mmCIF file of C-alpha atoms and ligand atoms in Angstrom:
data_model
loop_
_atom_site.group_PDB
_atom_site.id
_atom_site.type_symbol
_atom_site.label_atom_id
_atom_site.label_comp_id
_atom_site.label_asym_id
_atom_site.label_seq_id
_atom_site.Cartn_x
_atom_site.Cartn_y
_atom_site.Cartn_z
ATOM 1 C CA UNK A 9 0.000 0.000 0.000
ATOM 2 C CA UNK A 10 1.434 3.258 -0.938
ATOM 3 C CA UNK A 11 0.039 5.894 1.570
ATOM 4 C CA UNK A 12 1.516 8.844 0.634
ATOM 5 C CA UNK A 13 -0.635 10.295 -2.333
ATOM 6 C CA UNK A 14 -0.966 14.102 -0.368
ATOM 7 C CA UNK A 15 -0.475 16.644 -3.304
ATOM 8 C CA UNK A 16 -1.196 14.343 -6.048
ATOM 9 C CA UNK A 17 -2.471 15.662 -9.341
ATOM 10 C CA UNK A 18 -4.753 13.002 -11.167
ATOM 11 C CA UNK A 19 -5.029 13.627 -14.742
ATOM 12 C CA UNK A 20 -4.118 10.572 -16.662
ATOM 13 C CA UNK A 21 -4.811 7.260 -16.118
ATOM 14 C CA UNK A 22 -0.972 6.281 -15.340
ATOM 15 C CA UNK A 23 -0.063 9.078 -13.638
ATOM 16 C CA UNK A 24 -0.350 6.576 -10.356
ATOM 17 C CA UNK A 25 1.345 3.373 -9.936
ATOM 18 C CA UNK A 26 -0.394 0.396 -10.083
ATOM 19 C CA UNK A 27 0.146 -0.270 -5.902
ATOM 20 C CA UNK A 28 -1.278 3.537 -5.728
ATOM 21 C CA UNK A 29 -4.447 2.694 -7.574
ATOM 22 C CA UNK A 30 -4.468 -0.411 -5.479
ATOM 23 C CA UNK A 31 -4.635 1.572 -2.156
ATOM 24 C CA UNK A 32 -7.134 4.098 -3.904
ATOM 25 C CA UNK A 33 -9.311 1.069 -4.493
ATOM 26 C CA UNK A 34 -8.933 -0.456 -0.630
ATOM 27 C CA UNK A 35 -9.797 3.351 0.109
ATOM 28 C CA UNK A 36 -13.131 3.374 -1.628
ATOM 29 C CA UNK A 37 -14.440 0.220 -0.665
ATOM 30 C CA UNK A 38 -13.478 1.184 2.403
ATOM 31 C CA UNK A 39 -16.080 4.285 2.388
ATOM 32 C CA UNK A 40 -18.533 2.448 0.542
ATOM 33 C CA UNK A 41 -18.478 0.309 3.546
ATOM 34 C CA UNK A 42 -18.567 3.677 6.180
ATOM 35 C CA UNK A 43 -21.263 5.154 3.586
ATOM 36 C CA UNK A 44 -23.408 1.700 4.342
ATOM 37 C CA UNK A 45 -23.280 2.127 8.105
ATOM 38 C CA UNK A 46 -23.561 5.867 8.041
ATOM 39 C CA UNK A 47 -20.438 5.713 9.963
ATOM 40 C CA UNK A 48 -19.255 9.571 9.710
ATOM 41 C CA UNK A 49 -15.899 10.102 7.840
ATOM 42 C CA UNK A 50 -15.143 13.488 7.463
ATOM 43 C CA UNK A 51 -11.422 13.304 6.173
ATOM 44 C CA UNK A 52 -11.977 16.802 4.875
ATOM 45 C CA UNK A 53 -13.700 18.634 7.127
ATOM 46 C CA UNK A 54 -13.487 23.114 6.195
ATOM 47 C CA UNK A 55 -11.159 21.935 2.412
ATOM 48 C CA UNK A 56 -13.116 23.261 -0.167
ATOM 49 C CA UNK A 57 -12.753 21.765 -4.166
ATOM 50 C CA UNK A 58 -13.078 23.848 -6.736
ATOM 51 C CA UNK A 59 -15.378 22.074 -9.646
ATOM 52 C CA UNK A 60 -14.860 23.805 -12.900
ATOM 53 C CA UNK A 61 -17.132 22.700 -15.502
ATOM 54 C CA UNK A 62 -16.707 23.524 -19.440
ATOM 55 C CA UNK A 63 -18.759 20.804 -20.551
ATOM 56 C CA UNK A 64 -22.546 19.346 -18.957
ATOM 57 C CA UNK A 65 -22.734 16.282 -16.374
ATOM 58 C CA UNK A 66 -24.978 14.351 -14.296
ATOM 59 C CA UNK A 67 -23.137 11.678 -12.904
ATOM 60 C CA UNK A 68 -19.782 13.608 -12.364
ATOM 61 C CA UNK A 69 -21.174 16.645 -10.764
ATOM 62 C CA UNK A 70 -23.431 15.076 -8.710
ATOM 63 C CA UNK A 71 -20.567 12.318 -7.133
ATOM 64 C CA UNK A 72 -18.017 14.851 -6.724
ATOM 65 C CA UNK A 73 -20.575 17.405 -5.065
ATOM 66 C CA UNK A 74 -21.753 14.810 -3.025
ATOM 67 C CA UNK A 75 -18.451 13.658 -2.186
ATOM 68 C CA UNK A 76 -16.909 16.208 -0.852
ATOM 69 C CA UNK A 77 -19.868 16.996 1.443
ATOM 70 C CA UNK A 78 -19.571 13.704 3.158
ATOM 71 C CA UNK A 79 -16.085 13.987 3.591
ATOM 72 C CA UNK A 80 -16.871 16.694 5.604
ATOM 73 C CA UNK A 81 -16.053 19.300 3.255
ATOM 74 C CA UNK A 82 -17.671 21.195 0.128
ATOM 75 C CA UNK A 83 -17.700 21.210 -3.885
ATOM 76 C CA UNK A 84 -18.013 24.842 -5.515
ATOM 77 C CA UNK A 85 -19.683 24.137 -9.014
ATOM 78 C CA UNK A 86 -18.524 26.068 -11.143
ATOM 79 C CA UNK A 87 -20.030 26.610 -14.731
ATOM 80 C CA UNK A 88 -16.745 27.743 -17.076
ATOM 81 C CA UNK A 89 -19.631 30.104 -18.688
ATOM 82 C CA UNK A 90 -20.252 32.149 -15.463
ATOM 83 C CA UNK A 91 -16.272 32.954 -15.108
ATOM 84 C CA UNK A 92 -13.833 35.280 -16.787
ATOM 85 C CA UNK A 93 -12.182 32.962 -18.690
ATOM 86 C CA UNK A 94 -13.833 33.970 -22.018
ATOM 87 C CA UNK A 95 -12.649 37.339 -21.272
ATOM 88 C CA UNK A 96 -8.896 36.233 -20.747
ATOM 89 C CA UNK A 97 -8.387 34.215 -17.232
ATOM 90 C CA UNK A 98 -5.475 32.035 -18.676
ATOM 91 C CA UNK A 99 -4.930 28.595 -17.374
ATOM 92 C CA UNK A 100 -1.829 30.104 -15.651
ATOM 93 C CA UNK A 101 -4.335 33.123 -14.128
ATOM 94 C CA UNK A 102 -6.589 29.682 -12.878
ATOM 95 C CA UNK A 103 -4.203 27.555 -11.333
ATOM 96 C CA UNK A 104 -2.560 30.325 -9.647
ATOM 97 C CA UNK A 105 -5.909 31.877 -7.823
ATOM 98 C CA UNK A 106 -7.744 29.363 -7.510
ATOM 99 C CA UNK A 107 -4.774 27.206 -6.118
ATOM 100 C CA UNK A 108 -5.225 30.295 -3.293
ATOM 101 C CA UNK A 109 -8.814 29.742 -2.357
ATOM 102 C CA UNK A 110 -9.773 25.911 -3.192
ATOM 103 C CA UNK A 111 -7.411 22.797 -1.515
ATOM 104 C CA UNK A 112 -8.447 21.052 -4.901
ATOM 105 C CA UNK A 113 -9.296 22.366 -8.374
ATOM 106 C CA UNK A 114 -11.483 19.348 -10.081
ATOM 107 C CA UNK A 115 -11.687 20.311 -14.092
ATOM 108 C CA UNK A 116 -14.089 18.751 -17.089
ATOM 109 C CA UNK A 117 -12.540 20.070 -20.304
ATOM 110 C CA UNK A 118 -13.219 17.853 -23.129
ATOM 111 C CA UNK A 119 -12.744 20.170 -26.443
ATOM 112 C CA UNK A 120 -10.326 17.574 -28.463
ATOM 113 C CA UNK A 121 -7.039 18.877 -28.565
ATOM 114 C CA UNK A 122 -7.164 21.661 -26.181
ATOM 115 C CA UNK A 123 -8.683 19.329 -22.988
ATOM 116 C CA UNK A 124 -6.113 17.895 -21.736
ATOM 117 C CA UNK A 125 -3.501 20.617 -22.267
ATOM 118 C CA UNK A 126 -5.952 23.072 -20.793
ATOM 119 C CA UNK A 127 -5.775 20.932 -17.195
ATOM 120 C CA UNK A 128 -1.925 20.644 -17.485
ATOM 121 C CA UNK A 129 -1.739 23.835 -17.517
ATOM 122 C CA UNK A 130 -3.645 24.801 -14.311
ATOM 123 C CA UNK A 131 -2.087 21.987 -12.656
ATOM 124 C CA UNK A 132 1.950 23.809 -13.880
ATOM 125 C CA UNK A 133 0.216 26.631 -11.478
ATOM 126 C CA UNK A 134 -1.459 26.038 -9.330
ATOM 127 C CA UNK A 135 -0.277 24.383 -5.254
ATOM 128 C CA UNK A 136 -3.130 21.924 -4.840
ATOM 129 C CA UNK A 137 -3.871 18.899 -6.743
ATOM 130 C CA UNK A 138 -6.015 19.193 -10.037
ATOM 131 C CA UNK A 139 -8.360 16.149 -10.497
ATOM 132 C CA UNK A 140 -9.098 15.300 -13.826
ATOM 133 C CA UNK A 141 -13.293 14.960 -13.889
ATOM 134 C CA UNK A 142 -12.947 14.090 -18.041
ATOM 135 C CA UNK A 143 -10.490 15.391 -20.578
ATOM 136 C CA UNK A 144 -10.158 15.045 -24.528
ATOM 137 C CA UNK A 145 -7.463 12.207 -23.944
ATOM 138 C CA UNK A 146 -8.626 10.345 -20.136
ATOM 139 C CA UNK A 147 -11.603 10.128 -17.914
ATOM 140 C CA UNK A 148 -9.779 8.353 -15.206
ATOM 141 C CA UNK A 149 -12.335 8.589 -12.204
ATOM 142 C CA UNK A 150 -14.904 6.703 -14.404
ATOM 143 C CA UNK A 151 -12.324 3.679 -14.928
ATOM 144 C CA UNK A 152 -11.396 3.726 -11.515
ATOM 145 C CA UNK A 153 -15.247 3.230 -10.799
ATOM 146 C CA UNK A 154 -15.652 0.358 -13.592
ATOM 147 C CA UNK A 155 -12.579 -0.858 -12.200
ATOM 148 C CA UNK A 156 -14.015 -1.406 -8.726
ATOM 149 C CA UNK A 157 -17.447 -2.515 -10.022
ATOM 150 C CA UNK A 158 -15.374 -5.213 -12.605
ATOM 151 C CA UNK A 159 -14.090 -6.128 -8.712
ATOM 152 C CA UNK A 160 -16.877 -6.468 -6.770
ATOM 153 C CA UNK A 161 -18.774 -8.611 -9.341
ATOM 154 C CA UNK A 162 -15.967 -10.992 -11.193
ATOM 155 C CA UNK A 163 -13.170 -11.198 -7.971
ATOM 156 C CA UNK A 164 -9.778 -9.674 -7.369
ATOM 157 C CA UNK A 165 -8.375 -12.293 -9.624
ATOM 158 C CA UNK A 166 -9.134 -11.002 -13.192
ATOM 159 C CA UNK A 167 -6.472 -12.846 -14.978
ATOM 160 C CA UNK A 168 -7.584 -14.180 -18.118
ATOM 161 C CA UNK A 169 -10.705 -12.412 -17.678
ATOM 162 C CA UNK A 170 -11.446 -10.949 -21.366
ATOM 163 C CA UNK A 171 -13.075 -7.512 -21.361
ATOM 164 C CA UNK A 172 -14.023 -6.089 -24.719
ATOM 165 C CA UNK A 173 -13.667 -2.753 -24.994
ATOM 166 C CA UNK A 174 -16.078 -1.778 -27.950
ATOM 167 C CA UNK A 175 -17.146 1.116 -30.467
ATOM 168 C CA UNK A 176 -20.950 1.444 -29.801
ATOM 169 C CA UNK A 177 -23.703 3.609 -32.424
ATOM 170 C CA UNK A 178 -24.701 6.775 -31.130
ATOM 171 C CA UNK A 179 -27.258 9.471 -32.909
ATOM 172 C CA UNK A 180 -27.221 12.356 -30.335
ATOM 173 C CA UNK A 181 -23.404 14.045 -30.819
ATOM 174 C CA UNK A 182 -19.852 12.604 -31.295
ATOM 175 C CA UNK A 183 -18.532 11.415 -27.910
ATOM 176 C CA UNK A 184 -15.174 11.521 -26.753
ATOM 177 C CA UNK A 185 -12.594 9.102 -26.881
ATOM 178 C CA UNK A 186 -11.537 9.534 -23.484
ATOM 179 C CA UNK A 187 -13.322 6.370 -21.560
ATOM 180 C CA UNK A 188 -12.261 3.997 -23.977
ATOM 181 C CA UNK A 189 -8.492 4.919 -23.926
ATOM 182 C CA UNK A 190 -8.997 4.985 -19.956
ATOM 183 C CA UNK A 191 -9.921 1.537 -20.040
ATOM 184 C CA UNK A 192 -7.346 0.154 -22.226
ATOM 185 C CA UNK A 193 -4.714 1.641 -20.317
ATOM 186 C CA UNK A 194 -5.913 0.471 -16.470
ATOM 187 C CA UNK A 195 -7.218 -2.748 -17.063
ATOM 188 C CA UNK A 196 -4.285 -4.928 -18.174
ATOM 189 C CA UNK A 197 -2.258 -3.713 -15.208
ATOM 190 C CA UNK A 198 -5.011 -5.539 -13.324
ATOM 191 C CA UNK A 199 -5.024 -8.799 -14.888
ATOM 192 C CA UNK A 200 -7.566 -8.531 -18.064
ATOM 193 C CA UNK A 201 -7.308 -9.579 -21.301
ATOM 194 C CA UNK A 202 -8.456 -6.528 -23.187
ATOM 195 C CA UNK A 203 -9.863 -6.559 -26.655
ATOM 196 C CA UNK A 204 -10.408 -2.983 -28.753
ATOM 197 C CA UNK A 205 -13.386 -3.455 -31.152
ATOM 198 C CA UNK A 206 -14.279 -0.504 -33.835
ATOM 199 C CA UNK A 207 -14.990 -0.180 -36.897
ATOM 200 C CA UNK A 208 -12.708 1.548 -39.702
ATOM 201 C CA UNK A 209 -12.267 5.210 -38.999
ATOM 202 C CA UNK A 210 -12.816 4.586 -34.835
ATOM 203 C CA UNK A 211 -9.262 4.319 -33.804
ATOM 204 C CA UNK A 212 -7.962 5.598 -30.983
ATOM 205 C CA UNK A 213 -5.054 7.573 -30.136
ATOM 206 C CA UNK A 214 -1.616 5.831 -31.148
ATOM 207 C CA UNK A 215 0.254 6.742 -28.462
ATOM 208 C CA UNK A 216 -2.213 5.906 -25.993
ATOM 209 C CA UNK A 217 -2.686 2.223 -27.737
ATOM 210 C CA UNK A 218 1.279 1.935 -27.666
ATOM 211 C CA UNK A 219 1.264 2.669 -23.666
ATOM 212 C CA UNK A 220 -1.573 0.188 -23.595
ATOM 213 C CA UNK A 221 0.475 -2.477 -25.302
ATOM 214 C CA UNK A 222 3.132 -1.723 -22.984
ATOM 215 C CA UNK A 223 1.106 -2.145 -19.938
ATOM 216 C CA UNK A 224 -0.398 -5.461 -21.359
ATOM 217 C CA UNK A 225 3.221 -6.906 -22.163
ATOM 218 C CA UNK A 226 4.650 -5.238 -18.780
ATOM 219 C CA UNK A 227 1.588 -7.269 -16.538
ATOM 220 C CA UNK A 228 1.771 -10.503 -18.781
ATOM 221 C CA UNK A 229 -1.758 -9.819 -20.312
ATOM 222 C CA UNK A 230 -2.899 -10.345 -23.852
ATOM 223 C CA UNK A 231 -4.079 -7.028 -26.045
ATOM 224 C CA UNK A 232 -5.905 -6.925 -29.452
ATOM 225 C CA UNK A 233 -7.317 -4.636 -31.764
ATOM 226 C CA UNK A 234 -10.320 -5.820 -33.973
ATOM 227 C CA UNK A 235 -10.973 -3.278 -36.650
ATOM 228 C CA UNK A 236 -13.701 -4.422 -38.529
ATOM 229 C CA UNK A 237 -16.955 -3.832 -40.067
ATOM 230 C CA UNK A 238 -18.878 -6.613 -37.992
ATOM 231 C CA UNK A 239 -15.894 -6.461 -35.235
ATOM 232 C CA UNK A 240 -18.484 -6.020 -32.387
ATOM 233 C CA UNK A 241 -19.892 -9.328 -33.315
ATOM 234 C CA UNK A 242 -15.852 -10.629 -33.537
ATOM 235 C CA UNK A 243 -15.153 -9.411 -30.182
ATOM 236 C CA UNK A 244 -18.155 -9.896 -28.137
ATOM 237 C CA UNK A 245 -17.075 -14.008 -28.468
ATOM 238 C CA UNK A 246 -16.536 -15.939 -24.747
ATOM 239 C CA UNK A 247 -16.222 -12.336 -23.263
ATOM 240 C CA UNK A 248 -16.505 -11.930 -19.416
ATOM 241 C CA UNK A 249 -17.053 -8.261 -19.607
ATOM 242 C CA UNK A 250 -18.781 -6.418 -22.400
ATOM 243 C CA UNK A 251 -17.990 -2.418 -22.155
ATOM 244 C CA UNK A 252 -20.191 -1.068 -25.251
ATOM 245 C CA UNK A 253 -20.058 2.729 -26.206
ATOM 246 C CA UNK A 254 -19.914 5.005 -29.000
ATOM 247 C CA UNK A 255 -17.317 7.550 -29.538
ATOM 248 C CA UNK A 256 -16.367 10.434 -32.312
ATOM 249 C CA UNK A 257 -13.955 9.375 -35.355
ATOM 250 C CA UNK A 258 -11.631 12.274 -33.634
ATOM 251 C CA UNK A 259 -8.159 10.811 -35.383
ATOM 252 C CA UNK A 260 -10.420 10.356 -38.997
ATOM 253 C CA UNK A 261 -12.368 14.055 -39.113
ATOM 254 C CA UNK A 262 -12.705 16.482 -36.417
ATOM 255 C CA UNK A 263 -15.648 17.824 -38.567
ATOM 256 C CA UNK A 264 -18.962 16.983 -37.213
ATOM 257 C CA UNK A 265 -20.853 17.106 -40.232
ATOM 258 C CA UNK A 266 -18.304 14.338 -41.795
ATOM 259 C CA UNK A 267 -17.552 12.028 -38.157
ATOM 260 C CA UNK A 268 -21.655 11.860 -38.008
ATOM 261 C CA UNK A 269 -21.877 10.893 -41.921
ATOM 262 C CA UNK A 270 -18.822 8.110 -40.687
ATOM 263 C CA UNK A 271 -20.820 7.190 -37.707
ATOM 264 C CA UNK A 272 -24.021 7.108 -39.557
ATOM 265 C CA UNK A 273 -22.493 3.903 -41.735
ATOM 266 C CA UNK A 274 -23.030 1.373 -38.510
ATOM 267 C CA UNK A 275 -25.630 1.626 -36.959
ATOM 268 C CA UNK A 276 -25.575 -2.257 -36.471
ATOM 269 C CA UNK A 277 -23.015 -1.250 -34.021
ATOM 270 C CA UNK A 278 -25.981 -1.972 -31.316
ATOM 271 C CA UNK A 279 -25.597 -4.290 -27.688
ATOM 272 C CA UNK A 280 -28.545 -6.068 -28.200
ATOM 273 C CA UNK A 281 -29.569 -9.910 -26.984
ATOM 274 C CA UNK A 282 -28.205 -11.822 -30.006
ATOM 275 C CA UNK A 283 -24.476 -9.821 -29.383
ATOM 276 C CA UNK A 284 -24.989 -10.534 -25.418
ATOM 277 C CA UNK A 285 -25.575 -13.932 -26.236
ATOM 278 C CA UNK A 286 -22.221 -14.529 -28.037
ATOM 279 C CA UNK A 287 -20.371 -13.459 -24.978
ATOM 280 C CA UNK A 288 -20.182 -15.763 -21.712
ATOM 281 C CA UNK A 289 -23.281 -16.109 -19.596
ATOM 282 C CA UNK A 290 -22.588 -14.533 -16.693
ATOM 283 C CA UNK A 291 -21.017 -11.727 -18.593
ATOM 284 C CA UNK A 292 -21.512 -8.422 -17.492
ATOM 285 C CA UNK A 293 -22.615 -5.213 -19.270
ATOM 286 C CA UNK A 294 -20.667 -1.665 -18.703
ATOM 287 C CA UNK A 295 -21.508 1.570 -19.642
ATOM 288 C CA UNK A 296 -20.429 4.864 -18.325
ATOM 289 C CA UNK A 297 -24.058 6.968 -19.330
ATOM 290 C CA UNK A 298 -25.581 8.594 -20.406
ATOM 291 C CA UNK A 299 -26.600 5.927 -23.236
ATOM 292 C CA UNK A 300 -28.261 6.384 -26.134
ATOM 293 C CA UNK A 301 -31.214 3.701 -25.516
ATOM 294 C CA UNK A 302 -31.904 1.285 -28.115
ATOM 295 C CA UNK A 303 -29.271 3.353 -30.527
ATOM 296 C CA UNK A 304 -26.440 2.459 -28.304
ATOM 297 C CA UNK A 305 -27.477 -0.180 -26.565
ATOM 298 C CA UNK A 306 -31.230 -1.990 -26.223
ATOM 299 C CA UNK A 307 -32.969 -1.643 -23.181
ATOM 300 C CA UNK A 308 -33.635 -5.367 -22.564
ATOM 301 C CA UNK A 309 -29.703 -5.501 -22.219
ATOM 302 C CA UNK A 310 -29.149 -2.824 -20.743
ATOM 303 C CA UNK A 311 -32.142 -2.963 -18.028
ATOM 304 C CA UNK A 312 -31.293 -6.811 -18.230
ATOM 305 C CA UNK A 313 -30.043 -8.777 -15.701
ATOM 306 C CA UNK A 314 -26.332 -8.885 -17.021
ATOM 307 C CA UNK A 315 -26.222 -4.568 -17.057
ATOM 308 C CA UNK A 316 -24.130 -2.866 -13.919
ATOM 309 C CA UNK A 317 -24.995 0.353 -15.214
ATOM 310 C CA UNK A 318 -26.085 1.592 -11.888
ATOM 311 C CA UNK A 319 -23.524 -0.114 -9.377
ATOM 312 C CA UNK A 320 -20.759 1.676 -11.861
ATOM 313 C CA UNK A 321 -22.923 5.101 -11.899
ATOM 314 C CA UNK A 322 -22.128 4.345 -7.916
ATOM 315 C CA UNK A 323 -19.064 3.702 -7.448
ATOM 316 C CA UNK A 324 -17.753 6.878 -9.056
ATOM 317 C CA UNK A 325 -18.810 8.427 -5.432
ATOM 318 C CA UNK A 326 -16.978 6.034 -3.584
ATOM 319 C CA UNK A 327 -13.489 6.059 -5.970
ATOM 320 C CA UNK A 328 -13.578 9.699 -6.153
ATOM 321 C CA UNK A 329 -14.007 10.431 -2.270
ATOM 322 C CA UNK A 330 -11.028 7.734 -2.057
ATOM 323 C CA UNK A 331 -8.800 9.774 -3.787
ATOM 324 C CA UNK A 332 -10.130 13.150 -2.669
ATOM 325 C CA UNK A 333 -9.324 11.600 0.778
ATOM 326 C CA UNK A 334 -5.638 10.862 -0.321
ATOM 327 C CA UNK A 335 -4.631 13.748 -2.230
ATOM 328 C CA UNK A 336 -6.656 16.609 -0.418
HETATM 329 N N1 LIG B 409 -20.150 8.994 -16.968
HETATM 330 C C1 LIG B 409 -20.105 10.335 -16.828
HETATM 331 O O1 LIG B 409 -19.013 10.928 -16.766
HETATM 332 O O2 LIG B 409 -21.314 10.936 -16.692
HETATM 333 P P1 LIG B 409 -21.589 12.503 -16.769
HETATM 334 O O3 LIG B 409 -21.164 12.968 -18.127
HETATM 335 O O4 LIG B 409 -23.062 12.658 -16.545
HETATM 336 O O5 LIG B 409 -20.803 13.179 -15.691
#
């Protein structure tokens, strides 16, 4: 267990040790356990974190808002709109001040290509951690929650467990890539077999796949890539743990107009019963929501008895008061 984590920025996936996300994960279940018995555990009792917001959330907002309340403590949400910024706060100008006021400065950016350097930038600034709450390139609180929910319902032991990571229809907007490269980079440092499903055009970020490969050879676990036109249907075969979603064509087009007439071409891409079927039986559905419902994914798999929708939606309060708790 690594117990010193005070200070800690959180941005990308990697940026903690596999024994640090281990004692982040003892951490939660830990408080999921204090949260059960309404055993008080206000680790941060007066530490205010700052939650800057340039893009909309349920789930995030509400966990980290929530969070930091029942660590004793409080969440200022804070809508990027409502601020200066437009009128010249630089990232510099951010970490700086608000490094002043908050004990935490908890950031959603997800423009692609500006995300992620935008965060990096207020963390070069600012004294107190910056936690990353989704970026163009990582959404590491959400894997940390699938992570513990993969935990709780297939055992600590997830070696040759096979997770399919897949591509996923979606009609309302081009997603980000960030969950899916989240997942491919934490999971084989815990034991899975992880196979990337899309269909021409979806690929991810190189670099990101070639730290993924590395983690998978450095851990002993196996890593493919199905690119295909029916690769969902490919993939989905003897899997233990079916993550499903839809993301933009970012490294094809960055044009909207174009990634939606790319997207538009599979709409087959849909977790349904027959695709369920083709995976183990006792293998469990993942999705991060919001979903697009029976575009994405239908809703007798995904209100079935197989979906963990709601235990993951959970866990991102426990996982993120964990590391709140740590860093803070
Ligand atoms: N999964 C997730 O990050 O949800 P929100 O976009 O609602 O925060």
């Amino acid at each position: 267990m690594q117990t010193y984590l005070h200070g800690r920025d959180l941005i990308g996936d990697l940026d903690f040790s596999k024994e640090e996300v281990e004692t982040v994960l003892d951490v939660a279940f830990d408080l999921k356990r204090k949260r059960a018995l309404n055993e008080p555990h206000a680790y941060l009792r007066d530490k205010v974190l700052a939650m800057l917001f340039f893009f909309s959330s349920t789930r995030t907002r509400g966990s980290f808002e929530a969070g930091m309340a029942q660590l004793g403590g409080h969440g200022a949400f804070i809508d990027s709109n409502t601020t200066q910024i437009s009128h010249g706060d630089t990232p510099k100008e951010i970490g700086e001040i608000f490094g002043r006021y908050f004990d935490g400065i908890a950031i959603r950016h997800c423009d692609w290509l500006d995300g992620n350097k935008y965060l990096n930038a207020v963390a070069q600034a600012s004294r107190v951690p910056v936690l990353n709450m989704q970026c163009d390139i990582y959404h590491p609180f959400q894997c940390l929650a699938d992570l513990m929910t993969i935990i709780e319902k297939k055992g600590r032991d997830l070696r040759k467990k096979k997770m399919v990571v897949s591509w996923a229809y979606a009609a309302s907007y081009l997603k980000p890539i960030s969950v899916p490269q989240s997942l491919i980079l934490q999971m084989p440092r815990f034991g899975m077999d992880v196979t990337l499903a899309y269909p021409p055009g979806f690929q991810l970020m190189p670099e990101i796949v070639g730290m993924a490969e590395e983690q998978a050879r450095k851990y002993k676990t196996n890593f493919e890539i199905v690119e295909a036109v029916d690769g969902m249907d490919i993939a989905f075969k003897d899997a233990d743990i079916i993550y499903a979603k839809s993301w933009g064509p970012l490294l094809t087009t960055a044009d909207k107009t174009e990634g939606k007439k790319l997207q538009d071409s599979y709409k087959n891409w849909i977790t349904d019963e027959r695709k369920m079927a083709l995976a183990q039986p006792d293998a469990i559905y993942m999705h991060p929501l919001p979903a697009d419902r029976n575009i994405e994914v239908t809703d007798e798999v995904i209100d079935g008895p197989n979906s963990v929708v709601y235990d993951e939606a959970e866990n991102r309060l426990h996982a993120q008061k964990a590391v709140m708790a740590l860093t803070m």
